[in-house]
CSV table of C-alpha atoms in Angstrom, one decimal:
chain,number,residue,atom,x,y,z
A,252,UNK,CA,-112.1,39.9,164.2
A,253,UNK,CA,-110.6,40.7,167.6
A,254,UNK,CA,-110.7,44.5,167.0
A,255,UNK,CA,-114.2,44.5,165.7
A,256,UNK,CA,-115.3,42.1,168.5
A,257,UNK,CA,-113.8,44.4,171.1
A,258,UNK,CA,-115.5,47.5,169.7
A,259,UNK,CA,-118.8,45.7,169.5
A,260,UNK,CA,-118.6,44.3,173.1
A,261,UNK,CA,-117.4,47.7,174.4
A,262,UNK,CA,-120.4,49.4,172.8
A,263,UNK,CA,-122.8,46.7,174.1
A,264,UNK,CA,-121.5,46.9,177.7
A,265,UNK,CA,-121.6,50.7,177.7
A,266,UNK,CA,-125.1,50.7,176.3
A,267,UNK,CA,-126.5,48.1,178.7
A,268,UNK,CA,-125.1,49.9,181.7
A,269,UNK,CA,-126.2,53.4,180.5
A,270,UNK,CA,-129.8,52.5,179.4
A,271,UNK,CA,-130.5,51.1,182.8
A,272,UNK,CA,-129.4,54.3,184.5
A,273,UNK,CA,-131.2,56.5,181.9
A,274,UNK,CA,-134.5,54.7,182.5
A,275,UNK,CA,-134.2,55.1,186.2
A,276,UNK,CA,-133.5,58.8,185.8
A,277,UNK,CA,-136.4,59.2,183.4
A,278,UNK,CA,-139.0,57.7,185.7
A,279,UNK,CA,-138.1,59.6,188.8
A,280,UNK,CA,-135.6,57.1,190.2
A,281,UNK,CA,-138.2,54.3,190.0
A,282,UNK,CA,-137.3,50.8,188.8
A,283,UNK,CA,-140.5,50.3,186.8
A,284,UNK,CA,-139.1,51.2,183.3
A,285,UNK,CA,-136.0,49.2,183.9
A,286,UNK,CA,-138.0,46.2,184.8
A,287,UNK,CA,-140.3,46.6,181.8
A,288,UNK,CA,-137.2,47.0,179.6
A,289,UNK,CA,-135.6,43.8,181.0
A,290,UNK,CA,-138.9,41.9,180.5
A,291,UNK,CA,-139.3,43.1,176.9
A,292,UNK,CA,-135.7,42.2,176.0
A,293,UNK,CA,-135.9,38.7,177.5
A,294,UNK,CA,-139.3,38.1,176.0
A,295,UNK,CA,-138.3,39.2,172.5
A,296,UNK,CA,-135.2,37.0,172.3
A,297,UNK,CA,-137.2,34.1,173.8
A,298,UNK,CA,-139.9,34.4,171.1
A,299,UNK,CA,-137.7,35.5,168.1
A,300,UNK,CA,-134.4,33.6,168.8
A,301,UNK,CA,-135.2,30.8,166.3
A,302,UNK,CA,-136.3,33.3,163.7
A,303,UNK,CA,-133.1,35.3,164.1
A,304,UNK,CA,-131.0,32.2,163.8
A,305,UNK,CA,-133.0,31.1,160.7
A,306,UNK,CA,-132.4,34.5,159.1
A,307,UNK,CA,-128.7,34.1,159.8
A,308,UNK,CA,-128.7,30.6,158.1
A,309,UNK,CA,-130.6,31.7,155.0
A,310,UNK,CA,-128.5,34.7,154.0
A,311,UNK,CA,-124.9,35.3,152.9
A,312,UNK,CA,-122.5,35.8,155.8
A,313,UNK,CA,-121.4,39.3,154.8
A,314,UNK,CA,-125.0,40.6,154.4
A,315,UNK,CA,-126.0,39.2,157.8
A,316,UNK,CA,-123.0,40.8,159.5
A,317,UNK,CA,-123.4,44.2,157.8
A,318,UNK,CA,-127.2,44.3,158.3
A,319,UNK,CA,-127.0,43.3,162.0
A,320,UNK,CA,-124.2,45.8,162.6
A,321,UNK,CA,-126.0,48.6,160.8
A,322,UNK,CA,-129.4,48.0,162.6
A,323,UNK,CA,-127.7,47.7,166.0
A,324,UNK,CA,-125.6,50.9,165.8
A,325,UNK,CA,-128.3,53.0,164.1
A,326,UNK,CA,-130.9,51.9,166.7
A,327,UNK,CA,-128.6,52.9,169.6
A,328,UNK,CA,-127.8,56.2,167.8
A,329,UNK,CA,-131.4,57.1,167.3
A,330,UNK,CA,-132.3,56.0,170.8
A,331,UNK,CA,-129.5,58.2,172.2
A,332,UNK,CA,-130.8,61.2,170.3
A,333,UNK,CA,-134.3,60.6,171.7
A,334,UNK,CA,-132.9,60.4,175.2
A,335,UNK,CA,-130.9,63.6,174.7
A,336,UNK,CA,-134.1,65.4,173.7
A,337,UNK,CA,-136.1,64.0,176.6
A,338,UNK,CA,-133.4,64.9,179.2
A,339,UNK,CA,-133.1,68.4,177.7
A,340,UNK,CA,-136.8,69.2,177.4
A,341,UNK,CA,-138.4,66.9,179.9
A,342,UNK,CA,-140.6,69.5,181.6
A,343,UNK,CA,-141.9,70.8,178.3
A,344,UNK,CA,-142.6,67.3,176.9
A,345,UNK,CA,-144.5,66.3,180.1
A,346,UNK,CA,-147.0,69.1,179.4
A,347,UNK,CA,-147.9,68.0,175.9
A,348,UNK,CA,-151.0,65.7,175.4
A,349,UNK,CA,-151.5,65.5,179.1
A,350,UNK,CA,-148.2,63.7,179.6
A,351,UNK,CA,-148.9,61.1,176.9
A,352,UNK,CA,-145.9,62.3,174.8
A,353,UNK,CA,-143.7,61.2,177.6
A,354,UNK,CA,-145.2,57.7,177.4
A,355,UNK,CA,-144.6,57.7,173.7
A,356,UNK,CA,-140.9,58.7,174.3
A,357,UNK,CA,-140.5,55.9,176.8
A,358,UNK,CA,-142.0,53.4,174.4
A,359,UNK,CA,-139.8,54.6,171.6
A,360,UNK,CA,-136.7,54.3,173.8
A,361,UNK,CA,-137.6,50.7,175.0
A,362,UNK,CA,-138.5,49.5,171.4
A,363,UNK,CA,-135.3,50.9,169.9
A,364,UNK,CA,-133.1,49.5,172.7
A,365,UNK,CA,-134.9,46.1,172.2
A,366,UNK,CA,-134.2,46.2,168.4
A,367,UNK,CA,-130.6,47.0,169.1
A,368,UNK,CA,-130.4,43.9,171.4
A,369,UNK,CA,-132.0,41.6,168.8
A,370,UNK,CA,-129.5,42.9,166.2
A,371,UNK,CA,-126.6,42.3,168.7
A,372,UNK,CA,-127.9,38.8,169.2
A,373,UNK,CA,-127.8,38.2,165.4
A,374,UNK,CA,-124.3,39.6,165.1
A,375,UNK,CA,-123.0,37.5,168.0
A,376,UNK,CA,-124.5,34.3,166.5
A,377,UNK,CA,-123.0,35.2,163.0
A,378,UNK,CA,-119.5,36.1,164.2
A,379,UNK,CA,-118.8,34.1,167.3
A,380,UNK,CA,-120.7,30.9,166.4
A,381,UNK,CA,-120.1,30.8,162.6
A,382,UNK,CA,-117.4,33.1,161.2
A,383,UNK,CA,-114.8,32.0,163.8
A,384,UNK,CA,-115.3,28.3,163.0
A,385,UNK,CA,-114.6,29.0,159.3
A,386,UNK,CA,-111.7,31.4,159.9
A,387,UNK,CA,-109.9,28.8,162.0
A,388,UNK,CA,-110.1,26.3,159.2
A,389,UNK,CA,-112.2,23.9,161.3
A,390,UNK,CA,-109.1,23.3,163.5
A,391,UNK,CA,-110.2,22.5,167.1
A,392,UNK,CA,-107.0,23.9,168.7
A,393,UNK,CA,-107.2,27.2,166.9
A,394,UNK,CA,-111.0,27.4,167.5
A,395,UNK,CA,-110.4,27.0,171.3
A,396,UNK,CA,-107.8,29.7,171.2
A,397,UNK,CA,-110.0,32.2,169.4
A,398,UNK,CA,-113.0,31.4,171.7
A,399,UNK,CA,-110.9,32.0,174.8
A,400,UNK,CA,-109.5,35.2,173.5
A,401,UNK,CA,-112.9,36.6,172.6
A,402,UNK,CA,-114.1,35.7,176.1
A,403,UNK,CA,-111.2,37.5,177.7
A,404,UNK,CA,-112.0,40.6,175.6
A,405,UNK,CA,-115.6,40.3,176.9
A,406,UNK,CA,-114.5,40.0,180.5
A,407,UNK,CA,-112.2,43.1,180.3
A,408,UNK,CA,-114.8,45.2,178.5
A,409,UNK,CA,-117.5,44.1,181.1
A,410,UNK,CA,-115.5,46.0,183.7
A,411,UNK,CA,-113.9,48.9,181.8
A,412,UNK,CA,-116.8,49.9,179.6
A,413,UNK,CA,-119.4,50.7,182.3
A,414,UNK,CA,-116.6,52.4,184.3
A,415,UNK,CA,-115.8,54.7,181.3
A,416,UNK,CA,-119.3,55.7,180.5
A,417,UNK,CA,-120.2,56.0,184.2
A,418,UNK,CA,-117.4,58.5,184.7
A,419,UNK,CA,-118.6,60.6,181.7
A,420,UNK,CA,-122.2,60.6,183.1
A,421,UNK,CA,-121.0,61.5,186.6
A,422,UNK,CA,-118.5,64.2,185.7
A,423,UNK,CA,-120.6,65.8,183.0
A,424,UNK,CA,-124.3,64.9,182.6
A,425,UNK,CA,-126.7,62.3,181.2
A,426,UNK,CA,-127.0,64.4,178.0
A,427,UNK,CA,-123.3,64.3,177.5
A,428,UNK,CA,-123.3,60.6,178.3
A,429,UNK,CA,-125.9,60.0,175.5
A,430,UNK,CA,-123.7,62.1,173.2
A,431,UNK,CA,-120.7,60.0,174.1
A,432,UNK,CA,-122.5,56.8,173.3
A,433,UNK,CA,-123.9,58.2,170.1
A,434,UNK,CA,-120.4,59.2,168.9
A,435,UNK,CA,-118.9,55.9,169.9
A,436,UNK,CA,-121.5,53.9,167.9
A,437,UNK,CA,-121.0,56.0,164.8
A,438,UNK,CA,-117.3,55.5,164.8
A,439,UNK,CA,-117.6,51.9,165.8
A,440,UNK,CA,-120.0,51.3,162.9
A,441,UNK,CA,-117.5,52.5,160.4
A,442,UNK,CA,-114.5,50.7,161.8
A,443,UNK,CA,-116.4,47.4,162.3
A,444,UNK,CA,-117.9,47.6,158.8
A,445,UNK,CA,-114.5,48.1,157.2
A,446,UNK,CA,-112.8,45.3,159.3
A,447,UNK,CA,-115.5,42.7,158.8
A,448,UNK,CA,-115.5,43.4,155.0
A,449,UNK,CA,-111.8,42.9,155.0
A,450,UNK,CA,-112.0,39.6,156.8
A,451,UNK,CA,-114.7,38.5,154.4
A,452,UNK,CA,-112.5,39.3,151.5
A,453,UNK,CA,-109.3,37.6,152.8
A,454,UNK,CA,-111.1,34.4,153.9
A,455,UNK,CA,-112.6,32.9,150.7
A,456,UNK,CA,-114.3,30.1,152.7
A,457,UNK,CA,-116.7,32.7,154.3
A,458,UNK,CA,-118.3,33.3,150.9
A,459,UNK,CA,-119.2,29.5,150.6
A,460,UNK,CA,-122.3,28.7,152.6
A,461,UNK,CA,-124.6,25.8,152.3
A,462,UNK,CA,-128.2,26.9,152.1
A,463,UNK,CA,-131.0,25.6,154.4
A,464,UNK,CA,-132.9,24.5,151.3
A,465,UNK,CA,-130.1,22.0,150.5
A,466,UNK,CA,-130.7,20.2,153.8
A,467,UNK,CA,-134.5,20.2,153.2
A,468,UNK,CA,-133.9,18.8,149.7
A,469,UNK,CA,-131.7,16.1,151.3
A,470,UNK,CA,-134.6,15.1,153.6
A,471,UNK,CA,-137.0,15.0,150.6
A,472,UNK,CA,-134.6,12.7,148.7
A,473,UNK,CA,-134.4,10.4,151.6
A,474,UNK,CA,-138.2,10.1,151.8
A,475,UNK,CA,-138.3,9.5,148.0
A,476,UNK,CA,-135.7,6.7,148.4
A,477,UNK,CA,-137.8,5.2,151.2
A,478,UNK,CA,-140.9,5.2,148.9
A,479,UNK,CA,-139.0,3.6,146.1
A,480,UNK,CA,-138.0,0.7,148.4
A,481,UNK,CA,-141.7,-0.3,148.6
A,482,UNK,CA,-142.7,-1.0,144.9
A,483,UNK,CA,-146.0,-2.6,145.8
A,484,UNK,CA,-147.3,0.5,147.6
A,485,UNK,CA,-145.6,3.1,145.4
A,486,UNK,CA,-148.5,4.1,143.2
A,487,UNK,CA,-151.1,4.1,146.0
A,488,UNK,CA,-148.9,6.0,148.5
A,489,UNK,CA,-147.9,8.5,145.8
A,490,UNK,CA,-151.5,9.2,144.8
A,491,UNK,CA,-152.5,9.7,148.5
A,492,UNK,CA,-149.5,12.1,149.1
A,493,UNK,CA,-150.2,14.1,145.9
A,494,UNK,CA,-153.9,14.4,146.9
A,495,UNK,CA,-153.0,15.5,150.5
A,496,UNK,CA,-150.3,17.9,149.2
A,497,UNK,CA,-152.7,19.6,146.7
A,498,UNK,CA,-155.4,20.0,149.4
A,499,UNK,CA,-152.8,21.5,151.8
A,500,UNK,CA,-151.6,23.9,149.2
A,501,UNK,CA,-155.2,25.0,148.4
A,502,UNK,CA,-155.8,25.6,152.1
A,503,UNK,CA,-152.6,27.6,152.5
A,504,UNK,CA,-153.1,29.7,149.3
A,505,UNK,CA,-156.7,30.5,150.3
A,506,UNK,CA,-155.4,32.2,153.5
A,507,UNK,CA,-154.8,36.0,153.6
A,508,UNK,CA,-151.2,37.1,153.1
A,509,UNK,CA,-150.8,38.2,156.7
A,510,UNK,CA,-152.0,34.8,158.0
A,511,UNK,CA,-149.7,33.0,155.7
A,512,UNK,CA,-146.8,35.1,157.1
A,513,UNK,CA,-147.8,34.3,160.6
A,514,UNK,CA,-148.1,30.6,159.7
A,515,UNK,CA,-144.6,30.7,158.2
A,516,UNK,CA,-143.1,32.4,161.3
A,517,UNK,CA,-144.7,29.8,163.6
A,518,UNK,CA,-143.5,27.0,161.4
A,519,UNK,CA,-140.0,28.4,161.4
A,520,UNK,CA,-140.0,28.6,165.2
A,521,UNK,CA,-141.3,25.1,165.5
A,522,UNK,CA,-138.7,23.7,163.1
A,523,UNK,CA,-135.9,25.6,164.9
A,524,UNK,CA,-136.8,24.1,168.3
A,525,UNK,CA,-137.1,20.7,166.7
A,526,UNK,CA,-133.6,21.2,165.1
A,527,UNK,CA,-132.3,22.1,168.5
A,528,UNK,CA,-133.8,19.1,170.2
A,529,UNK,CA,-132.3,16.6,167.7
A,530,UNK,CA,-128.7,17.9,168.0
A,531,UNK,CA,-126.2,15.5,169.5
A,532,UNK,CA,-125.2,18.2,171.9
A,533,UNK,CA,-128.7,19.0,173.0
A,534,UNK,CA,-128.1,18.0,176.7
A,535,UNK,CA,-124.9,20.0,176.8
A,536,UNK,CA,-126.7,23.1,175.5
A,537,UNK,CA,-129.6,22.6,178.0
A,538,UNK,CA,-127.1,22.2,180.8
A,539,UNK,CA,-125.5,25.6,179.9
A,540,UNK,CA,-129.0,27.2,179.9
A,541,UNK,CA,-129.8,25.9,183.4
A,542,UNK,CA,-126.8,27.8,184.7
A,543,UNK,CA,-128.6,31.0,184.0
A,544,UNK,CA,-131.2,30.4,186.7
A,545,UNK,CA,-129.0,31.7,189.5
A,546,UNK,CA,-128.6,34.6,191.9
A,547,UNK,CA,-124.9,33.7,192.4
A,548,UNK,CA,-123.4,36.3,190.0
A,549,UNK,CA,-122.5,39.9,190.1
A,550,UNK,CA,-125.9,41.2,188.9
A,551,UNK,CA,-128.2,43.8,190.5
A,552,UNK,CA,-129.8,41.1,192.8
A,553,UNK,CA,-126.5,39.9,194.4
A,554,UNK,CA,-125.1,43.5,194.7
A,555,UNK,CA,-128.4,44.6,196.3
A,556,UNK,CA,-128.2,41.8,198.8
A,557,UNK,CA,-124.6,42.7,199.6
A,558,UNK,CA,-125.7,46.3,200.4
A,559,UNK,CA,-128.2,45.0,202.9
A,560,UNK,CA,-125.4,43.1,204.6
A,561,UNK,CA,-123.2,46.1,205.1
A,562,UNK,CA,-120.9,45.8,202.1
A,563,UNK,CA,-119.8,49.2,200.8
A,564,UNK,CA,-119.9,50.3,197.2
A,565,UNK,CA,-116.2,50.6,196.9
A,566,UNK,CA,-115.6,47.1,198.3
A,567,UNK,CA,-118.2,45.7,196.0
A,568,UNK,CA,-116.5,47.3,192.9
A,569,UNK,CA,-113.2,45.7,194.1
A,570,UNK,CA,-114.9,42.3,194.4
A,571,UNK,CA,-116.2,42.7,190.9
A,572,UNK,CA,-112.7,43.4,189.7
A,573,UNK,CA,-111.4,40.3,191.4
A,574,UNK,CA,-114.2,38.2,189.8
A,575,UNK,CA,-113.2,39.5,186.4
A,576,UNK,CA,-109.6,38.2,187.1
A,577,UNK,CA,-110.9,34.8,188.1
A,578,UNK,CA,-113.0,34.8,184.9
A,579,UNK,CA,-109.9,35.4,182.9
A,580,UNK,CA,-108.2,32.6,184.8
A,581,UNK,CA,-111.1,30.3,183.7
A,582,UNK,CA,-110.4,31.1,180.0
A,583,UNK,CA,-106.7,30.2,180.5
A,584,UNK,CA,-107.4,27.0,182.3
A,585,UNK,CA,-109.9,26.0,179.5
A,586,UNK,CA,-107.2,26.1,176.8
A,587,UNK,CA,-104.8,24.1,178.9
A,588,UNK,CA,-107.3,21.5,180.0
A,589,UNK,CA,-108.6,21.1,176.5
A,590,UNK,CA,-105.1,20.5,175.1
A,591,UNK,CA,-104.3,18.0,177.9
A,592,UNK,CA,-107.5,16.1,178.3
A,593,UNK,CA,-109.8,16.8,175.3
A,594,UNK,CA,-112.9,19.0,175.1
A,595,UNK,CA,-115.5,16.8,176.7
A,596,UNK,CA,-113.3,15.9,179.6
A,597,UNK,CA,-112.6,19.6,180.1
A,598,UNK,CA,-116.3,20.1,180.5
A,599,UNK,CA,-116.5,17.4,183.2
A,600,UNK,CA,-113.5,18.9,185.1
A,601,UNK,CA,-115.0,22.4,184.8
A,602,UNK,CA,-118.4,21.2,186.1
A,603,UNK,CA,-116.8,19.5,189.1
A,604,UNK,CA,-114.7,22.7,189.9
A,605,UNK,CA,-117.8,24.9,189.5
A,606,UNK,CA,-119.9,22.8,191.8
A,607,UNK,CA,-117.2,22.4,194.5
A,608,UNK,CA,-116.7,26.1,194.7
A,609,UNK,CA,-120.5,26.7,195.0
A,610,UNK,CA,-120.5,24.5,198.2
A,611,UNK,CA,-119.1,27.6,199.9
A,612,UNK,CA,-122.2,29.5,198.9
A,613,UNK,CA,-124.4,26.8,200.4
A,614,UNK,CA,-122.3,26.9,203.6
A,615,UNK,CA,-122.8,30.7,203.8
A,616,UNK,CA,-126.6,30.1,204.1
A,617,UNK,CA,-126.1,28.4,207.5
A,618,UNK,CA,-123.0,30.3,208.6
A,619,UNK,CA,-122.9,32.9,211.4
A,620,UNK,CA,-124.3,36.3,210.2
A,621,UNK,CA,-126.7,34.7,207.7
A,622,UNK,CA,-130.1,36.5,207.7
A,623,UNK,CA,-131.9,33.5,206.4
A,624,UNK,CA,-135.4,33.1,207.8
A,625,UNK,CA,-137.6,30.4,206.1
A,626,UNK,CA,-140.8,31.6,207.8
A,627,UNK,CA,-142.3,32.2,204.3
A,628,UNK,CA,-145.8,31.9,205.7
A,629,UNK,CA,-145.5,35.1,207.7
A,630,UNK,CA,-147.7,37.8,206.4
A,631,UNK,CA,-145.9,40.3,204.1
A,632,UNK,CA,-146.6,43.2,206.4
A,633,UNK,CA,-144.9,41.5,209.3
A,634,UNK,CA,-141.9,40.6,207.1
A,635,UNK,CA,-141.6,44.2,205.9
A,636,UNK,CA,-141.8,45.5,209.4
A,637,UNK,CA,-139.1,43.1,210.7
A,638,UNK,CA,-136.9,44.0,207.7
A,639,UNK,CA,-137.4,47.7,208.5
A,640,UNK,CA,-136.3,47.1,212.1
A,641,UNK,CA,-133.1,45.4,211.0
A,642,UNK,CA,-132.4,47.6,208.0
A,643,UNK,CA,-129.5,50.0,207.9
A,644,UNK,CA,-127.4,47.9,210.4
A,645,UNK,CA,-124.7,45.5,209.5
A,646,UNK,CA,-124.9,41.7,210.4
A,647,UNK,CA,-123.6,40.4,213.7
A,648,UNK,CA,-120.9,38.4,211.8
A,649,UNK,CA,-119.4,38.7,208.3
A,650,UNK,CA,-118.6,35.0,208.0
A,651,UNK,CA,-121.7,34.4,205.9
A,652,UNK,CA,-121.2,37.2,203.3
A,653,UNK,CA,-117.4,36.3,203.1
A,654,UNK,CA,-118.2,32.7,202.3
A,655,UNK,CA,-120.9,33.7,199.8
A,656,UNK,CA,-118.6,36.0,197.7
A,657,UNK,CA,-115.6,33.6,198.1
A,658,UNK,CA,-117.8,30.9,196.5
A,659,UNK,CA,-119.2,33.2,193.8
A,660,UNK,CA,-115.7,34.6,192.8
A,661,UNK,CA,-113.9,31.2,192.8
A,662,UNK,CA,-116.7,29.5,191.0
A,663,UNK,CA,-116.2,31.8,188.0
A,664,UNK,CA,-113.1,29.8,187.0
A,665,UNK,CA,-115.1,26.6,186.5
A,666,UNK,CA,-118.1,28.6,185.1
A,667,UNK,CA,-116.3,30.3,182.2
A,668,UNK,CA,-114.3,27.2,181.4
A,669,UNK,CA,-117.5,25.2,181.2
A,670,UNK,CA,-119.2,28.0,179.1
A,671,UNK,CA,-116.3,27.9,176.6
A,672,UNK,CA,-116.5,24.1,176.5
A,673,UNK,CA,-120.2,24.0,175.6
A,674,UNK,CA,-119.7,26.9,173.2
A,675,UNK,CA,-117.1,24.9,171.2
A,676,UNK,CA,-119.2,21.8,171.4
A,677,UNK,CA,-122.0,23.6,169.7
A,678,UNK,CA,-119.6,25.1,167.1
A,679,UNK,CA,-118.1,21.7,166.3
A,680,UNK,CA,-121.2,19.4,166.2
A,681,UNK,CA,-123.9,21.6,164.6
A,682,UNK,CA,-124.4,21.2,160.9
A,683,UNK,CA,-123.1,24.4,159.1
A,684,UNK,CA,-126.6,25.1,157.6
A,685,UNK,CA,-128.2,25.0,161.0
A,686,UNK,CA,-125.7,26.9,163.1
A,687,UNK,CA,-127.8,30.1,163.2
A,688,UNK,CA,-131.2,28.6,164.1
A,689,UNK,CA,-129.8,26.2,166.7
A,690,UNK,CA,-127.7,29.0,168.4
A,691,UNK,CA,-130.8,31.3,168.2
A,692,UNK,CA,-132.8,28.7,170.1
A,693,UNK,CA,-129.9,28.3,172.6
A,694,UNK,CA,-130.1,32.1,173.2
A,695,UNK,CA,-133.9,31.7,173.7
A,696,UNK,CA,-133.3,29.0,176.3
A,697,UNK,CA,-130.7,31.1,178.1
A,698,UNK,CA,-133.1,34.0,178.3
A,699,UNK,CA,-135.9,31.7,179.5
A,700,UNK,CA,-133.9,30.4,182.3
A,701,UNK,CA,-132.7,33.9,183.2
A,702,UNK,CA,-136.3,35.0,183.4
A,703,UNK,CA,-136.9,32.2,185.9
A,704,UNK,CA,-134.3,33.6,188.3
A,705,UNK,CA,-136.1,37.0,188.2
A,706,UNK,CA,-139.4,35.2,189.0
A,707,UNK,CA,-137.6,33.5,191.9
A,708,UNK,CA,-136.5,36.9,193.3
A,709,UNK,CA,-140.0,38.4,192.8
A,710,UNK,CA,-141.4,35.5,194.8
A,711,UNK,CA,-138.9,35.8,197.7
A,712,UNK,CA,-137.7,39.4,197.6
A,713,UNK,CA,-136.5,39.9,201.2
A,714,UNK,CA,-132.9,39.5,202.3
A,715,UNK,CA,-134.1,36.9,204.9
A,716,UNK,CA,-135.1,34.7,201.9
A,717,UNK,CA,-131.9,35.1,199.9
A,718,UNK,CA,-130.5,31.9,201.4
A,719,UNK,CA,-133.4,30.0,200.0
A,720,UNK,CA,-132.6,31.5,196.6
A,721,UNK,CA,-129.0,30.4,196.9
A,722,UNK,CA,-130.1,26.8,197.6
A,723,UNK,CA,-132.5,26.8,194.6
A,724,UNK,CA,-129.8,28.3,192.4
A,725,UNK,CA,-127.3,25.6,193.3
A,726,UNK,CA,-130.0,23.0,192.6
A,727,UNK,CA,-130.6,24.4,189.1
A,728,UNK,CA,-126.8,24.5,188.5
A,729,UNK,CA,-126.4,20.9,189.7
A,730,UNK,CA,-129.2,19.9,187.3
A,731,UNK,CA,-127.4,21.7,184.4
A,732,UNK,CA,-124.1,19.9,185.1
A,733,UNK,CA,-125.9,16.6,185.5
A,734,UNK,CA,-127.3,17.1,182.0
A,735,UNK,CA,-123.7,17.6,180.8
A,736,UNK,CA,-122.5,14.5,182.6
A,737,UNK,CA,-125.3,12.6,180.8
A,738,UNK,CA,-124.1,14.0,177.5
A,739,UNK,CA,-120.4,13.1,178.3
A,740,UNK,CA,-121.4,9.6,179.2
A,741,UNK,CA,-123.2,9.1,176.0
A,742,UNK,CA,-120.3,10.6,174.1
A,743,UNK,CA,-117.8,8.3,175.6
A,744,UNK,CA,-120.0,5.3,174.9
A,745,UNK,CA,-120.5,6.1,171.3
A,746,UNK,CA,-117.2,8.0,170.4
A,747,UNK,CA,-115.0,6.6,167.7
A,748,UNK,CA,-111.3,6.2,167.8
A,749,UNK,CA,-110.8,9.2,165.6
A,750,UNK,CA,-113.0,11.5,167.8
A,751,UNK,CA,-109.9,13.2,169.3
A,752,UNK,CA,-108.5,14.5,166.0
A,753,UNK,CA,-107.7,18.2,165.9
A,754,UNK,CA,-109.3,18.7,162.5
A,755,UNK,CA,-113.1,18.9,162.1
A,756,UNK,CA,-114.7,17.5,159.0
A,757,UNK,CA,-115.7,20.7,157.2
A,758,UNK,CA,-116.4,19.2,153.8
A,759,UNK,CA,-118.9,16.6,155.1
A,760,UNK,CA,-120.8,17.9,158.1
A,761,UNK,CA,-123.4,15.4,159.6
A,762,UNK,CA,-126.5,15.4,157.5
A,763,UNK,CA,-130.0,15.6,158.8
A,764,UNK,CA,-130.7,11.9,158.0
A,765,UNK,CA,-127.5,10.8,159.7
A,766,UNK,CA,-128.5,12.7,162.9
């Protein structure tokens, strides 16, 4: 599992880095294609997250893993071939159909990359949210160890994979970079397929999976029992329900096949979100999602702001390396805290640590050297002219930028510890037959809140407004942790004396009626 996970994460990190660079190169060093790609990826997971999770729940584990793996790697492989052709024959392609062939190529690249991301989401839900729980034998201690190890692998690949493919693209060319990714995905596909098949064979419990239909049947039986408890109304109520059911079936069967499919898809999405809402860990999952609405991370927005404040690329890469180390520290602290204080308390401690470190970021907004200017009512032309006058020169003081990155880097300890806490809470408390759909909706919520932070930046794009974005980000993060505190309070009020046992009840997960 660790080897196949490392190969998958390495390929994902390489591809996400490379596709952004490729799209910029294709469109004449313009960010339009990259922005469109980001919007398509976020929107597709937001809309299809519940459907992906439902598909994971309804099919055998080995078929889900193999299908997701195959679709992901083949999509990236075909996309790499298309990119190699476009880079090699770009001038010739631009002359065909008055340039419309180029648009077709761009569309194919974005669609294939989006399909690969959706398949990657399905594979992540299947392996990291379901397989690992079964492999650990539903043991909380072993589960925490595997989750932490997988996150450490993710942190390391997040730094090394873009570095590796970036060196290939810099020293050789974009075409060679595409070829390198193509070869990696083909080799990775074979190795991961063999390893996952072997894990499936040597862990017999993976072949036993309760179907979604069993849960639906349980709800139906509960309704029947409720009807039987009212003998005086049984015949009348039964006749009314049979009449309504027959009318509903006639209406559905009279619809065209395509409309019935759409109706089923919408119904599946609705049921998925309802299942997410009724989970006992709903507030914890929502709290984690709110943490995605932030500019306080090492993404393109924060790095772009750092450049405007006189931070060099080499120093920025060094800071990213340090942040990876603090992220690894967070995974180590999680395992120790969970063993000493329990899972829910670990989340509370991690939340407090995360928020306390982010106070440095708030202080940076008002510290010397901060470019913050809240005159948002100034016309855009004046703001742009003032930005142009101050552009290219460093700040008067570096106290603000130092406090900002000190807060961002140290906060990753609490952030990753909290992330692992909520991840394990979802693994432990979600009924086995609903793990896929609930985690699919969780992915949708994460992407929705991530979209909000891009909308924030579009609304206030100037460096002078970055301080306001920092304050809004901290407010969203505080709201997320408050939701977790509400969950923790409810947990402690309703927890039983046996809630601290290391073994989860695998044979009798909470039924729908019990929830």
